Coordinates of N, CA and C in Angstrom, one line a residue:
X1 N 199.0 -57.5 -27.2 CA 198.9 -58.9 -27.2 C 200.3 -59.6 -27.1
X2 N 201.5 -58.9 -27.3 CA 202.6 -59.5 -26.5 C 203.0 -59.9 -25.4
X3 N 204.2 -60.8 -25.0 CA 204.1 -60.9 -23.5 C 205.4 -60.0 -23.1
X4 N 206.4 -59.4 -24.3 CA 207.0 -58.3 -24.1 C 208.4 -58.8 -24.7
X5 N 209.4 -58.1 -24.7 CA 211.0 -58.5 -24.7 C 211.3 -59.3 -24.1
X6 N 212.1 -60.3 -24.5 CA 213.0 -60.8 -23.5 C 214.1 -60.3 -22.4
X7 N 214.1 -60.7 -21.5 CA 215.0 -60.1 -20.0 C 216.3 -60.1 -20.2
X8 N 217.2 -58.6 -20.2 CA 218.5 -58.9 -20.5 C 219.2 -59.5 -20.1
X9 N 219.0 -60.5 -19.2 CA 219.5 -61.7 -19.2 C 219.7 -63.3 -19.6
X10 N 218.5 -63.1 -21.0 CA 218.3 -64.5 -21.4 C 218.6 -63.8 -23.3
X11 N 218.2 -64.9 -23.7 CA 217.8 -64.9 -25.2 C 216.8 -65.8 -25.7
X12 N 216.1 -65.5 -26.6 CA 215.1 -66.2 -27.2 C 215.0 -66.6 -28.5
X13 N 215.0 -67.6 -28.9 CA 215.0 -68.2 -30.2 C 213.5 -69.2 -30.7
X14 N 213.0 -68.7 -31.6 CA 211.9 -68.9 -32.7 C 212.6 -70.2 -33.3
X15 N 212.0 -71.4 -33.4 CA 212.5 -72.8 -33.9 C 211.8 -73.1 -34.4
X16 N 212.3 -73.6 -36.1 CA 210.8 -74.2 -36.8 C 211.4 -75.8 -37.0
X17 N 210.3 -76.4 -37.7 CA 210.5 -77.9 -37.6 C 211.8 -78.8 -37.8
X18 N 212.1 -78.0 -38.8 CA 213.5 -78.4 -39.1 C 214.8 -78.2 -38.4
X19 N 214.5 -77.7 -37.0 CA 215.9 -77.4 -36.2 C 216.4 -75.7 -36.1
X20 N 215.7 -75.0 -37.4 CA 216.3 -73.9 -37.7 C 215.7 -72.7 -36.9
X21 N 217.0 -71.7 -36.9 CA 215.8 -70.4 -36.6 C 215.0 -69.8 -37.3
X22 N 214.2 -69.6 -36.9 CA 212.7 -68.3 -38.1 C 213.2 -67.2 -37.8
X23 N 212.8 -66.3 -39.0 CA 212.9 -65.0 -39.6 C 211.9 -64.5 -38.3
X24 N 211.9 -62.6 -38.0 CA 211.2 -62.3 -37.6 C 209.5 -62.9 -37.8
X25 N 208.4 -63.1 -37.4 CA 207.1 -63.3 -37.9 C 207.0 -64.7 -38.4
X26 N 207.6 -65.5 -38.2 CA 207.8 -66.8 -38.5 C 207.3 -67.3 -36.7
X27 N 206.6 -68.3 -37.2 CA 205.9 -69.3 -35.7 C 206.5 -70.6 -36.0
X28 N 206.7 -70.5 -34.7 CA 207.7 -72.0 -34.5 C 208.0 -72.1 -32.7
X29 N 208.5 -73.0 -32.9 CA 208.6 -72.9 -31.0 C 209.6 -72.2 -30.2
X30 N 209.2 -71.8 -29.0 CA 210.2 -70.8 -28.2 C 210.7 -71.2 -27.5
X31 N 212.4 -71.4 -27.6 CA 213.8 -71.5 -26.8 C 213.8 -70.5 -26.2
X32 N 214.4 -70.9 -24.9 CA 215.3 -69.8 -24.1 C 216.2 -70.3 -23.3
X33 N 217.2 -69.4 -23.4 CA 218.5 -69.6 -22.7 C 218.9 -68.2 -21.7
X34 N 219.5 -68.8 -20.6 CA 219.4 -67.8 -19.2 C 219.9 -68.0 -18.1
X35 N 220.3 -67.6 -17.1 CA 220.6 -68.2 -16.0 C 219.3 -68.9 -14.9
X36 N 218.1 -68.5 -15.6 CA 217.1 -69.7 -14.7 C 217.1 -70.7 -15.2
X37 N 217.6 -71.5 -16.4 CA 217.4 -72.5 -16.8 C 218.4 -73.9 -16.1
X38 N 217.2 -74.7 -15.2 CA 218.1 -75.7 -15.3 C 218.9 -76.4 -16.0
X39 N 219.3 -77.3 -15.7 CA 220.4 -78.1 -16.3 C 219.7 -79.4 -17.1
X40 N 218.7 -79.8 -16.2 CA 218.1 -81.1 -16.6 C 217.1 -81.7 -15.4
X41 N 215.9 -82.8 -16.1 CA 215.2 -82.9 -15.3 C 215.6 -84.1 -14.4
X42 N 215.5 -83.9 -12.9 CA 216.1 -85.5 -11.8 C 215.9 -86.6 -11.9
X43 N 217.2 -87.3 -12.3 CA 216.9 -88.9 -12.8 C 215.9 -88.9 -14.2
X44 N 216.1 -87.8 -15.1 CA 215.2 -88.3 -16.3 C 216.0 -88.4 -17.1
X45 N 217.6 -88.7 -17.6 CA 218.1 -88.6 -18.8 C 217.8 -88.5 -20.2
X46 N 216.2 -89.4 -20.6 CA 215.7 -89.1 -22.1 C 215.0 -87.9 -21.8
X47 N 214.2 -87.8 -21.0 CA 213.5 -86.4 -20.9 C 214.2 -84.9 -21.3
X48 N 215.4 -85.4 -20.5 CA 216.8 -84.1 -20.2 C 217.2 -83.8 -21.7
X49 N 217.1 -84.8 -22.7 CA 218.1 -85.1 -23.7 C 217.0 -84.7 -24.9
X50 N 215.6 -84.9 -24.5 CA 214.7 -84.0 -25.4 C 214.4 -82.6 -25.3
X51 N 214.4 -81.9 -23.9 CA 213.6 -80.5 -23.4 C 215.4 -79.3 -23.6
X52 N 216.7 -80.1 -22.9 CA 217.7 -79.2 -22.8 C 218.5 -79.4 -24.5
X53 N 219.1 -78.4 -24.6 CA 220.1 -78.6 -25.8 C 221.0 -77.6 -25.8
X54 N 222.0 -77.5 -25.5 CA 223.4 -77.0 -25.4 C 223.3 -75.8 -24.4
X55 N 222.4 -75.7 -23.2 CA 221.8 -74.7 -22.5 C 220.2 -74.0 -22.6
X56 N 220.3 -74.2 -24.1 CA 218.3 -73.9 -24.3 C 217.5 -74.6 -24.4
X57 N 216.6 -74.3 -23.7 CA 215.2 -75.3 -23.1 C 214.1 -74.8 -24.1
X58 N 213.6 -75.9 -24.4 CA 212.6 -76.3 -25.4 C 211.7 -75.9 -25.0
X59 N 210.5 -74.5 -24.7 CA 209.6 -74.7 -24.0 C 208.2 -75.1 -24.1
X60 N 208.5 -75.6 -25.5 CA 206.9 -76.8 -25.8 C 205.9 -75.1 -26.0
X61 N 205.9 -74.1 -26.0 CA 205.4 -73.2 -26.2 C 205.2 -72.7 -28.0
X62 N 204.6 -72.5 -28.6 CA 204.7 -72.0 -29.9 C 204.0 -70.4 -29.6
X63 N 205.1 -69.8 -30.9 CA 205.0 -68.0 -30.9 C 205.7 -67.8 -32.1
X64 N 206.1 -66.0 -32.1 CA 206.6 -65.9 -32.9 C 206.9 -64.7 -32.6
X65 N 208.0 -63.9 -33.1 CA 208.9 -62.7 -32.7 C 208.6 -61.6 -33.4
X66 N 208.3 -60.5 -33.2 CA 208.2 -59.0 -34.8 C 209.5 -58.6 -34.8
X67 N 210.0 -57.4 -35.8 CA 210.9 -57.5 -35.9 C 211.7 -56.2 -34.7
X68 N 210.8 -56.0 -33.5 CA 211.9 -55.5 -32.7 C 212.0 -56.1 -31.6
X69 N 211.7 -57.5 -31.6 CA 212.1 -58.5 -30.5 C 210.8 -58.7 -29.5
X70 N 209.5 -58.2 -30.0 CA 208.7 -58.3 -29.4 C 208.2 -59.9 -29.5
X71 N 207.8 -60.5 -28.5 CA 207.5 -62.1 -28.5 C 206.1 -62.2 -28.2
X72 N 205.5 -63.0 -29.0 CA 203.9 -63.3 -29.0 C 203.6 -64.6 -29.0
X73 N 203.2 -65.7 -27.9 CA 203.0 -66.6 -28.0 C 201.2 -67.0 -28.3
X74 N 201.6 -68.2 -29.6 CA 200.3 -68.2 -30.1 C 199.7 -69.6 -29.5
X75 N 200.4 -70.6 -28.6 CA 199.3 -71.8 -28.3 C 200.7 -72.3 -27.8
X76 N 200.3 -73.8 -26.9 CA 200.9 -75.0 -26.5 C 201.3 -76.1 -27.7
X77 N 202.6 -76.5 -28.0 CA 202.7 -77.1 -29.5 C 202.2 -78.4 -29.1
X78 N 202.0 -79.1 -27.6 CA 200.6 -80.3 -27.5 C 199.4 -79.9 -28.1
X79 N 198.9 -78.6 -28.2 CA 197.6 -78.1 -28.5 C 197.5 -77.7 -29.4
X80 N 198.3 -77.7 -30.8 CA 198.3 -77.5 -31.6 C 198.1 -79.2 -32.9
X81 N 196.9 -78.8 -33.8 CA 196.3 -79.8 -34.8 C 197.0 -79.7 -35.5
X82 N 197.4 -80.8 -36.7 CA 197.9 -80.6 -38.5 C 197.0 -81.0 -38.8
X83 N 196.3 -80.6 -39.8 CA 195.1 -81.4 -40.4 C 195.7 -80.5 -42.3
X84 N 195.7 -82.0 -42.8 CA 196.3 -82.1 -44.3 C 197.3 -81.4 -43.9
X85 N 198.4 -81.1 -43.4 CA 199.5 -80.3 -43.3 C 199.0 -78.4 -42.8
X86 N 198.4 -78.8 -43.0 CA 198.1 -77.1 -42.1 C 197.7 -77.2 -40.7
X87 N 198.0 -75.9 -40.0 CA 198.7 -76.1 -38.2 C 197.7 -75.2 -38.3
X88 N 196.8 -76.0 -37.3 CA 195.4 -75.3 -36.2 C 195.5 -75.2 -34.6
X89 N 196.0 -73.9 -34.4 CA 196.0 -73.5 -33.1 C 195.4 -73.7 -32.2
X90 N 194.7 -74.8 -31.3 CA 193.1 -75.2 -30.8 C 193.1 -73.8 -29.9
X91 N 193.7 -72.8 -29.1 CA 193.2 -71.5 -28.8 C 192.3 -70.9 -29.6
X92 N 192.8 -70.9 -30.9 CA 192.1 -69.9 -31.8 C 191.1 -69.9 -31.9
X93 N 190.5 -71.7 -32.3 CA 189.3 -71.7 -32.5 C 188.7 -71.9 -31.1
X94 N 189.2 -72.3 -30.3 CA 188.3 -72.0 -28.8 C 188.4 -70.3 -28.4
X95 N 188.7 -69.6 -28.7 CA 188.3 -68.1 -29.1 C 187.4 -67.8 -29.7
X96 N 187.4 -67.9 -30.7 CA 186.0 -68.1 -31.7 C 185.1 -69.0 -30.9
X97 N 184.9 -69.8 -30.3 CA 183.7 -70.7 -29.5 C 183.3 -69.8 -28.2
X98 N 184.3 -69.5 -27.9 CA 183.8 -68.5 -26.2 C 183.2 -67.3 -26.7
X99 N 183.4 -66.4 -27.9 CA 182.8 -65.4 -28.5 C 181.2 -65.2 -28.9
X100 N 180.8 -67.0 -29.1 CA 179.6 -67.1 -29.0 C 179.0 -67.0 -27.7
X101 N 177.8 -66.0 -27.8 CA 176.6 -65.7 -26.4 C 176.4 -67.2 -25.6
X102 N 176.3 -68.2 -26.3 CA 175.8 -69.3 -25.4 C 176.7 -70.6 -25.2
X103 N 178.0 -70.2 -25.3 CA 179.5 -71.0 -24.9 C 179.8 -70.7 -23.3
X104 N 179.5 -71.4 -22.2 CA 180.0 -71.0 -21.1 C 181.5 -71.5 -21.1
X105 N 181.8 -72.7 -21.7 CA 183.1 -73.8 -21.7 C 183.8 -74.4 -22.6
X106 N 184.6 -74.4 -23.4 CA 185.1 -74.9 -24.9 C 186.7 -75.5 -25.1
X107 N 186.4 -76.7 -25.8 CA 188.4 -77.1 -25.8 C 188.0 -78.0 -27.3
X108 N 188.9 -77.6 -27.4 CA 189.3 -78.0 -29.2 C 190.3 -79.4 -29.0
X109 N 189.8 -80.0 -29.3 CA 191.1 -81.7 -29.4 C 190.8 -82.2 -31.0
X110 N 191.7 -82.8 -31.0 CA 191.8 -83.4 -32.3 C 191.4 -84.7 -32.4
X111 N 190.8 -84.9 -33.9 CA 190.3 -86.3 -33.5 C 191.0 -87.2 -35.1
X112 N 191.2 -88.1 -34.7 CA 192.1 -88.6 -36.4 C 191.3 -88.9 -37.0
X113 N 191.6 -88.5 -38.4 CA 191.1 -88.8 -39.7 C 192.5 -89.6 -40.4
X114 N 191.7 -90.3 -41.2 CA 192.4 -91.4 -42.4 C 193.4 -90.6 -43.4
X115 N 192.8 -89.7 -43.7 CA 193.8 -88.7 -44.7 C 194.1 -87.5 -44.4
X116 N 193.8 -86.8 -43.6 CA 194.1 -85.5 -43.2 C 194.7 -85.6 -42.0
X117 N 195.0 -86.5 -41.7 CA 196.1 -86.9 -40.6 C 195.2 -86.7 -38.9
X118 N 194.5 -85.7 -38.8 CA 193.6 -85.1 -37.9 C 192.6 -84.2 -38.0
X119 N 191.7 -83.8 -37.4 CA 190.8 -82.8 -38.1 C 190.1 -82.5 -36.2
X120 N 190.0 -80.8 -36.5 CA 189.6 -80.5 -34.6 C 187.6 -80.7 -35.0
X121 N 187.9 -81.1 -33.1 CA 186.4 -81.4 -32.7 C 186.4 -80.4 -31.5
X122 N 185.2 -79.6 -31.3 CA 184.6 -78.8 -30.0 C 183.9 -79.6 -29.1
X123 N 184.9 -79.7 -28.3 CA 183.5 -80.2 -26.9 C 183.3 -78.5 -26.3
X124 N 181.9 -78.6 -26.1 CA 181.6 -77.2 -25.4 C 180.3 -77.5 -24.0
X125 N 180.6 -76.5 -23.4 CA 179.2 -76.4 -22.1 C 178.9 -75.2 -22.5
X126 N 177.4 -75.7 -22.3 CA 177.1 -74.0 -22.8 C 176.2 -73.6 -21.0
X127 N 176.0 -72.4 -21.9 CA 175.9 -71.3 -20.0 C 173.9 -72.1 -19.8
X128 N 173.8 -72.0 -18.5 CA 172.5 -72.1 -18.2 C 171.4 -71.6 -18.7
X129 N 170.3 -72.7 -19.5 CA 169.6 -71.7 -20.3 C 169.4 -71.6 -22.0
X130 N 170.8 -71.7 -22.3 CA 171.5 -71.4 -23.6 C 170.9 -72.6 -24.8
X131 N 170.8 -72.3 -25.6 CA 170.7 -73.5 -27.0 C 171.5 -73.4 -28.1
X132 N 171.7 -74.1 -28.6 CA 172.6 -73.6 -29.8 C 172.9 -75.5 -30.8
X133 N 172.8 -75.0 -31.9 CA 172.9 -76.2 -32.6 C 174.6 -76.3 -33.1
X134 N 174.9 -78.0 -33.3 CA 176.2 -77.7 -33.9 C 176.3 -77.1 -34.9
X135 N 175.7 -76.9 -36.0 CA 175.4 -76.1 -37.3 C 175.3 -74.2 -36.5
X136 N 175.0 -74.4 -35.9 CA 174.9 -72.8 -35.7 C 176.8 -72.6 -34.9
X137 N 176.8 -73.3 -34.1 CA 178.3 -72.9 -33.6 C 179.6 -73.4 -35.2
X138 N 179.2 -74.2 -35.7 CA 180.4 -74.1 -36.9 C 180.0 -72.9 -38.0
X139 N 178.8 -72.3 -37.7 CA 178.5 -71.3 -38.6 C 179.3 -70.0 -38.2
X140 N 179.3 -69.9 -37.0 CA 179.7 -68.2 -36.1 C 181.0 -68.9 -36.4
X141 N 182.1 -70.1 -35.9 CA 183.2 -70.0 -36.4 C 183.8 -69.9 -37.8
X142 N 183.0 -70.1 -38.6 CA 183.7 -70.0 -39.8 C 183.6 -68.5 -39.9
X143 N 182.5 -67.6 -39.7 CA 182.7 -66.1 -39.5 C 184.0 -65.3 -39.6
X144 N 184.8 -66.1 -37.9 CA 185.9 -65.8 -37.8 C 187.2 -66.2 -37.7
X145 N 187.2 -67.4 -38.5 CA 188.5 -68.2 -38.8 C 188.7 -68.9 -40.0
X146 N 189.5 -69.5 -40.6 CA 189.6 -70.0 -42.0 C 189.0 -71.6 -41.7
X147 N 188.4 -71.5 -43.0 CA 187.7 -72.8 -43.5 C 188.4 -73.9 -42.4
X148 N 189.7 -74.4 -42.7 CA 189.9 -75.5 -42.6 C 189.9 -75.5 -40.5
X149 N 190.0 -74.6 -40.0 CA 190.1 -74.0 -38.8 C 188.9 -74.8 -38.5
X150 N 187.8 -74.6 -38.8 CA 186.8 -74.8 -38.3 C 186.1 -76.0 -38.1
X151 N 185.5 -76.3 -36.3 CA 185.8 -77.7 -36.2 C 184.8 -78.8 -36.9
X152 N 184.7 -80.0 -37.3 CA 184.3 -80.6 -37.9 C 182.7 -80.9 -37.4
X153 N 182.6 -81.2 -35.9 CA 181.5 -81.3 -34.8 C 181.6 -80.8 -33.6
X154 N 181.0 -80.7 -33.5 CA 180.3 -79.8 -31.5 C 179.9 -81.1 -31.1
X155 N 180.6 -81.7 -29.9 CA 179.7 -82.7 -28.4 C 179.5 -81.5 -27.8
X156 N 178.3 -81.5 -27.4 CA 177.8 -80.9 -26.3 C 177.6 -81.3 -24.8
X157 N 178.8 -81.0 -23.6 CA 179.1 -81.6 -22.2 C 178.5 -81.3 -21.8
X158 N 177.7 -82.1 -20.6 CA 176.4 -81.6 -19.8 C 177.1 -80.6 -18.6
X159 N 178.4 -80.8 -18.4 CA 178.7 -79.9 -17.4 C 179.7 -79.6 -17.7
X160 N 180.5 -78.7 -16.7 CA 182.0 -78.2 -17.3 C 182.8 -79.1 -17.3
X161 N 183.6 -78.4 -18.3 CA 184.5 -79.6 -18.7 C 185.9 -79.9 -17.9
X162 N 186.3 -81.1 -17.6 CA 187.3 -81.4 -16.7 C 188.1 -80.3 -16.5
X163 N 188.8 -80.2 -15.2 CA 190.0 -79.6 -15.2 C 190.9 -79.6 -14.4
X164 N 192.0 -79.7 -13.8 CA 193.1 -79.5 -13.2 C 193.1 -78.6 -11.8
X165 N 193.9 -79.1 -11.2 CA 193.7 -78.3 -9.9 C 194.0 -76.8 -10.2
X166 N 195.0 -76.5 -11.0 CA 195.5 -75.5 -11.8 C 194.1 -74.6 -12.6
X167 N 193.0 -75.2 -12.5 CA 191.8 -75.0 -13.7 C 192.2 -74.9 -15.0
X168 N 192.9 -75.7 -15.5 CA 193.1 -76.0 -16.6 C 192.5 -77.1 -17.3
X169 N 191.8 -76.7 -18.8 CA 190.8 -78.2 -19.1 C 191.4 -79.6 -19.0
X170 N 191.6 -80.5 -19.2 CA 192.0 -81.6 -19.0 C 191.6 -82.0 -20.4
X171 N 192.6 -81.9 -21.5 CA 192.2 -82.5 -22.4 C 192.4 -83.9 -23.1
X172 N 193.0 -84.7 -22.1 CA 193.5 -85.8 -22.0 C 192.3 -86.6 -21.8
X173 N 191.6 -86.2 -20.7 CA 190.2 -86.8 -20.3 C 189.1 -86.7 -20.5
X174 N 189.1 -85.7 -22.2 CA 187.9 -85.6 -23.1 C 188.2 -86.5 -24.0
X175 N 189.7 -86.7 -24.5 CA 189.8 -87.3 -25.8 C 189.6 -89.0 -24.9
X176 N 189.9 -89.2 -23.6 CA 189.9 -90.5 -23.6 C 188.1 -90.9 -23.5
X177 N 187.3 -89.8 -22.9 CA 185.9 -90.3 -22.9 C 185.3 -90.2 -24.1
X178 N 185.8 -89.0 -24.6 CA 185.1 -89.8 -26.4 C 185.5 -90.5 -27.3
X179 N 187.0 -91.0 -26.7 CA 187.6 -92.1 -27.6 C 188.2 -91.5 -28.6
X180 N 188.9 -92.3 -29.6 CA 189.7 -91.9 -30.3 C 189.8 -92.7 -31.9
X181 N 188.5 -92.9 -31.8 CA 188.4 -93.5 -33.4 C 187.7 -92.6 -34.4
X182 N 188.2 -92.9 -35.3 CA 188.0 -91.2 -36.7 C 186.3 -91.4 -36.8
X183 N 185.8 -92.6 -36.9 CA 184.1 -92.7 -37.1 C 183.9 -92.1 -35.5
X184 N 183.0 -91.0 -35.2 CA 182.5 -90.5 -34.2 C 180.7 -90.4 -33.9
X185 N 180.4 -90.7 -33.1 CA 179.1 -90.2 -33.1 C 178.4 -88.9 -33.4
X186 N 177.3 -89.2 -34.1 CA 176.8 -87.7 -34.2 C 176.6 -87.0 -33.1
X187 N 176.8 -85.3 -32.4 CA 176.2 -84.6 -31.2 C 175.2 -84.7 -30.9
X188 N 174.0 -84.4 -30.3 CA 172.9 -84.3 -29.9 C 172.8 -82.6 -31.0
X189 N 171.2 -82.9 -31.9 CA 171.5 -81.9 -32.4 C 170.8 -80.5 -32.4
X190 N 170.7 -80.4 -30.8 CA 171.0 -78.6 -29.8 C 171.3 -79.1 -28.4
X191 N 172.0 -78.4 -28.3 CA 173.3 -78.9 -26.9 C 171.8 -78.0 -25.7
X192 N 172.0 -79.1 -24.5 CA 171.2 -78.8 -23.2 C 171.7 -77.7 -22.3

């Protein structure tokens, strides 16, 4: 599940919130510094002045190192929830959602809550055919991830869910069609 050592031509640095390096096994975001790293992005000077810093580039990636330099990236730090101060990986629990028989399509976004700062919601497509209630899909995830992991509601998308020319979901254009207020509508309750 690693993506391997770093190339003896760069270095890699584990960054937690506070600026600092992490201990081996520590998650936090992944720097690297190299001779592929540009310099800065064209005509963007705030941009340049958030992503570069003294040669290492911020790569908005979150991971974490074992202790023979093996590197494991665990999610995108955009795609990553705090809900009450604990960090929910939306991979993880969209792992746990694709594991279910009748998930054809799944993206975890976060939806704000008043005191928990955020709390994740599942939009899912399920395969042709398929049924499943939201109570049954937060049931198989709690199976396999911790309590607070586990998302609060299932929308059930009548078709697949946006994506990028890249195929990548578009989670910009789920959170904008279901909006972004903490009161949410209830799902339909067994997805079509």
């Amino acid at each position: 599940t690693s993506t391997g050592v770093c190339a003896v031509t760069g270095e890699i640095r584990i960054v937690g919130v506070d600026g600092g390096d992490l201990p081996a096994g520590g998650g936090g975001e992944i720097w690297y510094k190299g001779p592929i790293v540009v310099r800065g992005y064209w005509n963007k000077p705030e941009a340049t002045a958030e992503t570069f810093i003294d040669g290492w580039v911020k790569t908005g990636d979150l991971g974490k190192m074992d202790e023979e330099g093996f590197l494991y990236i665990v999610d995108r730090a955009k795609d990553m929830l705090i809900r009450g101060g604990e960090n929910i990986y939306c991979v993880e629990v969209e792992n746990a959602l694709y594991d279910h028989p009748a998930v054809m399509d799944a993206a975890v976004i976060g939806r704000p809550h008043l005191t928990l700062g955020e709390e994740p919601l599942a939009v899912v497509h399920l395969k042709p055919g398929a049924a499943v209630t939201s109570e049954e899909l937060r049931h198989h995830c709690a199976q396999k991830i911790a309590a607070f992991k586990v998302p609060v509601d299932v929308v059930f998308w009548p078709e697949t869910l946006p994506r990028n020319a890249n195929g990548k979901i578009v989670k910009k254009e789920l959170k904008a069609k279901l909006g972004s207020s903490p009161a949410q509508p209830s799902p339909p309750e067994r997805g079509e």
